[in-house]
XYZ file of C-alpha atoms in Angstrom:
350
model
C -121.855 87.456 -70.186
C -122.034 85.943 -66.487
C -121.038 82.415 -65.946
C -123.622 79.751 -65.029
C -123.511 78.441 -61.700
C -121.596 75.334 -61.234
C -123.586 72.228 -61.302
C -124.644 70.599 -58.431
C -123.284 67.023 -59.822
C -119.905 68.639 -59.645
C -119.564 68.838 -55.986
C -118.562 65.987 -53.948
C -121.592 64.351 -51.949
C -120.995 63.481 -48.120
C -119.715 60.067 -48.028
C -121.212 57.266 -45.953
C -119.244 55.935 -43.076
C -117.751 52.161 -43.950
C -119.940 49.701 -41.940
C -116.511 48.259 -40.686
C -115.265 51.192 -39.565
C -118.608 52.150 -37.773
C -118.537 48.665 -35.920
C -115.173 49.287 -34.691
C -116.123 52.810 -33.484
C -119.156 51.514 -31.776
C -117.014 48.636 -30.180
C -114.594 51.224 -28.740
C -117.242 53.186 -27.372
C -118.603 50.357 -25.547
C -115.482 49.166 -24.137
C -114.745 52.618 -23.307
C -117.976 52.617 -21.484
C -117.344 49.095 -19.832
C -115.892 49.239 -16.383
C -112.569 47.763 -15.380
C -113.151 44.430 -13.411
C -114.177 40.867 -14.668
C -117.157 39.340 -16.356
C -120.179 38.742 -13.816
C -120.191 34.986 -14.687
C -116.492 34.631 -14.053
C -117.084 36.427 -10.750
C -120.168 34.201 -9.735
C -117.727 31.115 -10.834
C -114.711 32.358 -8.520
C -117.218 32.714 -5.769
C -118.423 29.003 -5.965
C -121.999 30.044 -6.847
C -121.883 28.016 -10.063
C -119.718 27.290 -13.292
C -119.850 30.013 -15.820
C -122.215 28.386 -17.856
C -124.591 27.949 -14.986
C -124.339 31.620 -13.852
C -124.971 32.727 -17.308
C -128.208 30.347 -17.263
C -128.963 32.109 -13.758
C -128.423 35.622 -14.951
C -130.860 34.826 -18.136
C -133.464 33.665 -15.508
C -133.369 36.923 -13.711
C -131.786 35.669 -10.384
C -128.893 37.795 -10.160
C -128.534 41.494 -9.058
C -126.118 43.931 -9.450
C -126.389 47.270 -7.355
C -130.198 46.299 -6.694
C -131.039 45.783 -10.400
C -131.821 42.716 -12.139
C -129.169 41.872 -15.122
C -130.511 39.765 -18.027
C -127.027 39.375 -19.768
C -123.634 38.124 -18.784
C -122.030 40.887 -20.842
C -121.310 42.989 -17.938
C -117.854 43.514 -16.081
C -118.053 44.337 -12.574
C -115.483 45.048 -9.754
C -115.619 44.901 -5.878
C -117.378 48.150 -5.504
C -120.307 46.591 -7.046
C -123.051 44.870 -4.875
C -123.956 41.602 -6.304
C -126.695 39.507 -4.998
C -127.887 35.921 -6.277
C -131.546 35.048 -5.394
C -131.668 38.014 -3.193
C -128.711 36.986 -1.176
C -125.403 38.874 -0.941
C -122.753 37.407 -2.978
C -120.272 35.299 -0.529
C -116.622 36.184 -0.368
C -114.642 34.099 -2.543
C -112.756 31.526 -0.857
C -109.223 30.501 -1.324
C -108.682 28.162 -4.329
C -108.995 24.372 -2.931
C -108.721 21.233 -4.794
C -109.619 17.470 -3.450
C -109.086 14.005 -5.017
C -112.166 11.673 -4.812
C -112.539 8.109 -5.940
C -115.796 8.455 -7.713
C -117.246 4.729 -7.281
C -119.299 2.800 -10.114
C -123.021 3.790 -10.338
C -122.728 7.623 -9.519
C -123.650 10.055 -12.150
C -121.055 13.048 -12.520
C -123.754 15.949 -12.400
C -125.614 18.105 -10.172
C -128.894 16.366 -10.642
C -130.004 13.672 -13.398
C -133.060 13.399 -15.036
C -133.600 10.000 -14.553
C -133.375 10.410 -10.889
C -129.931 8.477 -10.465
C -127.613 8.911 -7.663
C -125.024 11.533 -8.200
C -121.555 12.375 -6.752
C -122.768 15.101 -4.833
C -125.254 13.059 -2.925
C -122.439 10.788 -1.487
C -119.777 13.940 -0.842
C -119.470 14.636 3.158
C -122.175 16.855 4.182
C -119.583 19.696 5.473
C -117.833 19.749 2.479
C -118.397 23.393 0.836
C -119.942 23.535 -2.980
C -117.738 21.924 -5.199
C -117.449 21.603 -8.850
C -115.884 18.686 -11.115
C -112.970 18.860 -13.383
C -114.075 16.830 -16.236
C -116.393 13.962 -15.862
C -116.608 9.808 -15.729
C -119.591 8.321 -16.861
C -121.982 6.056 -14.740
C -119.844 2.828 -15.317
C -116.463 4.323 -14.938
C -114.712 4.818 -11.623
C -111.301 6.251 -10.280
C -109.852 9.804 -9.954
C -112.026 12.610 -10.101
C -110.954 16.184 -9.412
C -113.073 18.303 -7.273
C -112.672 22.272 -6.873
C -114.625 24.926 -5.424
C -112.895 27.506 -8.114
C -114.320 27.888 -11.447
C -111.323 29.258 -12.785
C -109.496 26.289 -11.783
C -111.839 24.344 -13.273
C -111.605 25.877 -16.647
C -107.874 25.824 -16.549
C -107.670 21.774 -16.012
C -110.143 21.314 -18.647
C -108.746 23.377 -21.460
C -107.562 20.997 -24.529
C -104.304 23.464 -24.334
C -103.570 22.145 -20.855
C -103.000 18.815 -22.268
C -102.166 17.078 -19.108
C -102.129 13.305 -19.397
C -105.014 10.957 -18.012
C -104.256 7.475 -17.235
C -106.566 4.447 -16.929
C -106.345 1.141 -16.176
C -108.615 -0.761 -18.876
C -110.086 -4.356 -18.852
C -111.141 -5.519 -22.275
C -112.890 -8.628 -23.138
C -110.599 -11.043 -25.613
C -107.124 -12.029 -26.275
C -105.535 -8.727 -27.912
C -102.163 -8.365 -29.453
C -100.044 -5.642 -28.981
C -100.202 -4.630 -32.659
C -104.264 -4.677 -32.652
C -103.931 -0.964 -30.442
C -101.674 0.427 -33.352
C -104.868 2.543 -35.018
C -105.435 4.049 -31.081
C -101.778 4.758 -31.287
C -102.064 6.769 -34.846
C -105.386 8.448 -33.825
C -108.924 7.275 -35.047
C -111.928 8.950 -36.779
C -115.090 7.342 -35.361
C -118.638 8.893 -37.009
C -116.615 11.848 -38.268
C -115.035 12.604 -34.670
C -111.085 12.678 -34.667
C -109.874 10.962 -31.540
C -105.984 12.155 -30.906
C -103.338 9.554 -30.571
C -103.228 7.485 -27.133
C -100.682 5.661 -25.276
C -101.807 1.930 -24.869
C -99.966 -0.928 -23.370
C -100.696 -4.370 -23.142
C -100.223 -5.513 -19.575
C -101.082 -9.287 -19.021
C -103.777 -11.461 -19.696
C -106.258 -12.932 -17.327
C -108.458 -15.398 -18.489
C -110.771 -14.510 -21.357
C -109.824 -10.832 -20.356
C -106.878 -8.363 -20.655
C -105.696 -5.482 -18.658
C -104.282 -2.238 -20.466
C -102.970 0.943 -19.423
C -104.220 3.896 -21.688
C -103.262 7.419 -21.644
C -104.998 10.099 -23.401
C -104.740 14.076 -23.260
C -108.206 14.813 -24.469
C -111.514 13.887 -22.269
C -114.275 13.193 -24.839
C -117.349 11.348 -24.321
C -116.850 7.512 -23.724
C -113.644 8.092 -25.705
C -111.925 4.904 -24.454
C -114.837 2.619 -24.883
C -115.764 3.823 -28.438
C -112.179 3.430 -29.487
C -111.910 -0.051 -27.970
C -115.205 -0.888 -29.614
C -113.811 0.355 -33.145
C -111.408 -2.276 -33.193
C -113.422 -5.109 -31.874
C -113.087 -5.248 -28.069
C -115.563 -4.383 -25.306
C -114.386 -2.814 -21.953
C -115.903 -4.348 -19.227
C -114.102 -2.131 -16.333
C -112.492 1.484 -16.650
C -110.599 3.002 -13.751
C -108.684 6.294 -14.059
C -105.550 6.457 -12.135
C -104.028 9.799 -12.484
C -105.197 13.302 -13.979
C -101.729 14.869 -14.818
C -99.653 15.081 -11.511
C -102.713 14.063 -9.482
C -102.822 10.562 -8.437
C -105.385 8.166 -7.099
C -102.933 6.384 -5.059
C -104.357 4.154 -1.985
C -107.805 6.023 -2.273
C -110.888 3.601 -2.141
C -114.277 4.016 -3.632
C -116.302 7.089 -1.945
C -113.011 8.335 -0.076
C -111.901 12.178 -0.461
C -108.759 13.628 0.050
C -108.051 17.499 0.188
C -104.917 18.871 -1.110
C -102.493 21.119 0.609
C -102.685 24.918 -0.601
C -99.040 24.985 -1.473
C -99.677 21.799 -3.731
C -102.596 23.402 -5.451
C -100.609 26.613 -5.925
C -97.297 24.746 -7.263
C -98.994 22.522 -9.642
C -101.304 25.122 -10.966
C -98.965 28.082 -10.856
C -101.340 30.163 -8.751
C -100.176 33.350 -7.022
C -98.744 32.728 -3.472
C -100.629 33.157 -0.408
C -100.032 32.492 3.366
C -99.702 28.711 3.497
C -102.362 26.997 5.705
C -102.555 23.581 6.310
C -106.267 22.413 4.961
C -109.467 21.719 7.216
C -110.005 18.229 8.392
C -110.480 16.003 5.355
C -113.662 14.342 5.583
C -114.022 10.722 4.329
C -116.972 8.966 3.141
C -117.659 5.553 2.284
C -119.463 4.551 -1.010
C -122.689 4.140 1.639
C -122.492 7.630 2.542
C -121.286 6.854 6.157
C -118.010 8.669 7.266
C -114.792 6.529 6.799
C -113.213 5.423 10.345
C -109.726 7.180 9.694
C -108.747 10.805 8.500
C -107.722 10.970 5.226
C -104.845 13.500 5.564
C -102.929 10.356 7.382
C -100.267 8.759 5.129
C -101.315 5.267 3.845
C -99.935 2.342 5.299
C -99.442 -0.953 3.167
C -100.227 -0.423 -0.884
C -103.859 -0.989 -1.670
C -104.634 -3.761 -4.345
C -105.209 -3.146 -7.814
C -108.286 -4.306 -10.159
C -107.021 -7.882 -11.448
C -104.706 -8.651 -8.392
C -101.766 -6.415 -9.221
C -100.537 -3.827 -6.583
C -101.746 -0.491 -6.892
C -97.836 0.677 -6.554
C -97.200 -0.293 -10.216
C -100.621 0.969 -11.687
C -99.253 4.531 -11.051
C -96.510 4.437 -13.438
C -95.840 5.155 -16.853
C -98.131 2.895 -19.102
C -96.325 -0.173 -19.819
C -93.071 0.969 -18.005
C -91.815 1.311 -14.152
C -93.404 3.610 -11.719
C -91.712 7.179 -11.143
C -89.445 6.810 -14.291
C -89.826 10.662 -15.246
C -92.135 13.672 -14.549
C -93.979 13.074 -18.027
C -94.252 9.376 -17.275
C -95.814 10.417 -13.955
C -98.764 12.360 -15.926
C -96.851 15.872 -15.592
C -96.959 18.134 -18.603
C -93.559 19.111 -19.402
C -92.998 22.749 -18.755
C -96.208 22.769 -16.293
C -95.369 24.380 -12.669
C -94.313 21.536 -10.558
C -94.674 18.808 -12.901
C -91.086 17.544 -12.142
C -92.083 16.800 -8.515
C -93.569 13.649 -6.912
C -97.111 12.987 -8.189
C -99.741 14.164 -5.884
C -102.188 11.855 -3.694
C -102.005 9.252 -1.271
C -99.424 7.357 -2.683
C -98.571 3.852 -1.417
C -94.850 4.799 -1.753
C -94.693 6.969 1.007
């Protein structure tokens, strides 16, 4: 008597590949197929064409070509061997990283263009400056130090919250506050569901109906100081940024620009060393847009005045303390390259 054939049900059927494993295999294959190099948006940013976000928009608009073919996605790595063009023109070679200190006047918008037709800082910069990007922003009614760079990598590095460089401001508010009024700001506020990190606040002096403060923060949220002061019952009627990390406003006047030496940029940002060369002539432009009468590379003479009549020298120190007390008080972040050196900028003490 012969045995009946085994039931098909007894045979193990083919197992389908788990979704996660399939996704991992697909990602690994895509990674293997992707060439070495950097993302196209990063390359465009480093070349000074646009910021990474702007470069991604340009790619989506079909304005960027690689090896003669238009690309529609920034998810592409390119190398030095690839031919890149923007709007039909070859990509310019990346310049050495450069940085400038700029005194932004009141009344200028910190953007490339404004939908309301208002003047931007780029309308007032010297015409012979290369294309630059701003590190962070200052709102229309704020003034003071604004960092400019031709390198998107530097911009991104300085803006990252992880960098944590101290930004210091001279702030004038209306009223007669007491030091204890600022306790909520020192602890950290939550305004309309948005958390503000603790600030350093020192009450410097009373001047008539107004009080002058020095405020330090390590974030750059929109109108952060104004909103925080309003939350505790005070209105800001003047706001002046005096430092960003180790970089100082010093004796710059509204509308003036000063380029930093390449060695200073390398030391402060930890960039790879290159042959040190002095910067090109440092153009100066007044608020009205006319070049200044003296080059910005020249050391400042007498200390310039500070808002409210106090010397500019004292405004450069630690909030509520003497100037130049320690690297951290001068705005440098502990552990950052060069943070223990003299603050960078046209310092009246030189």
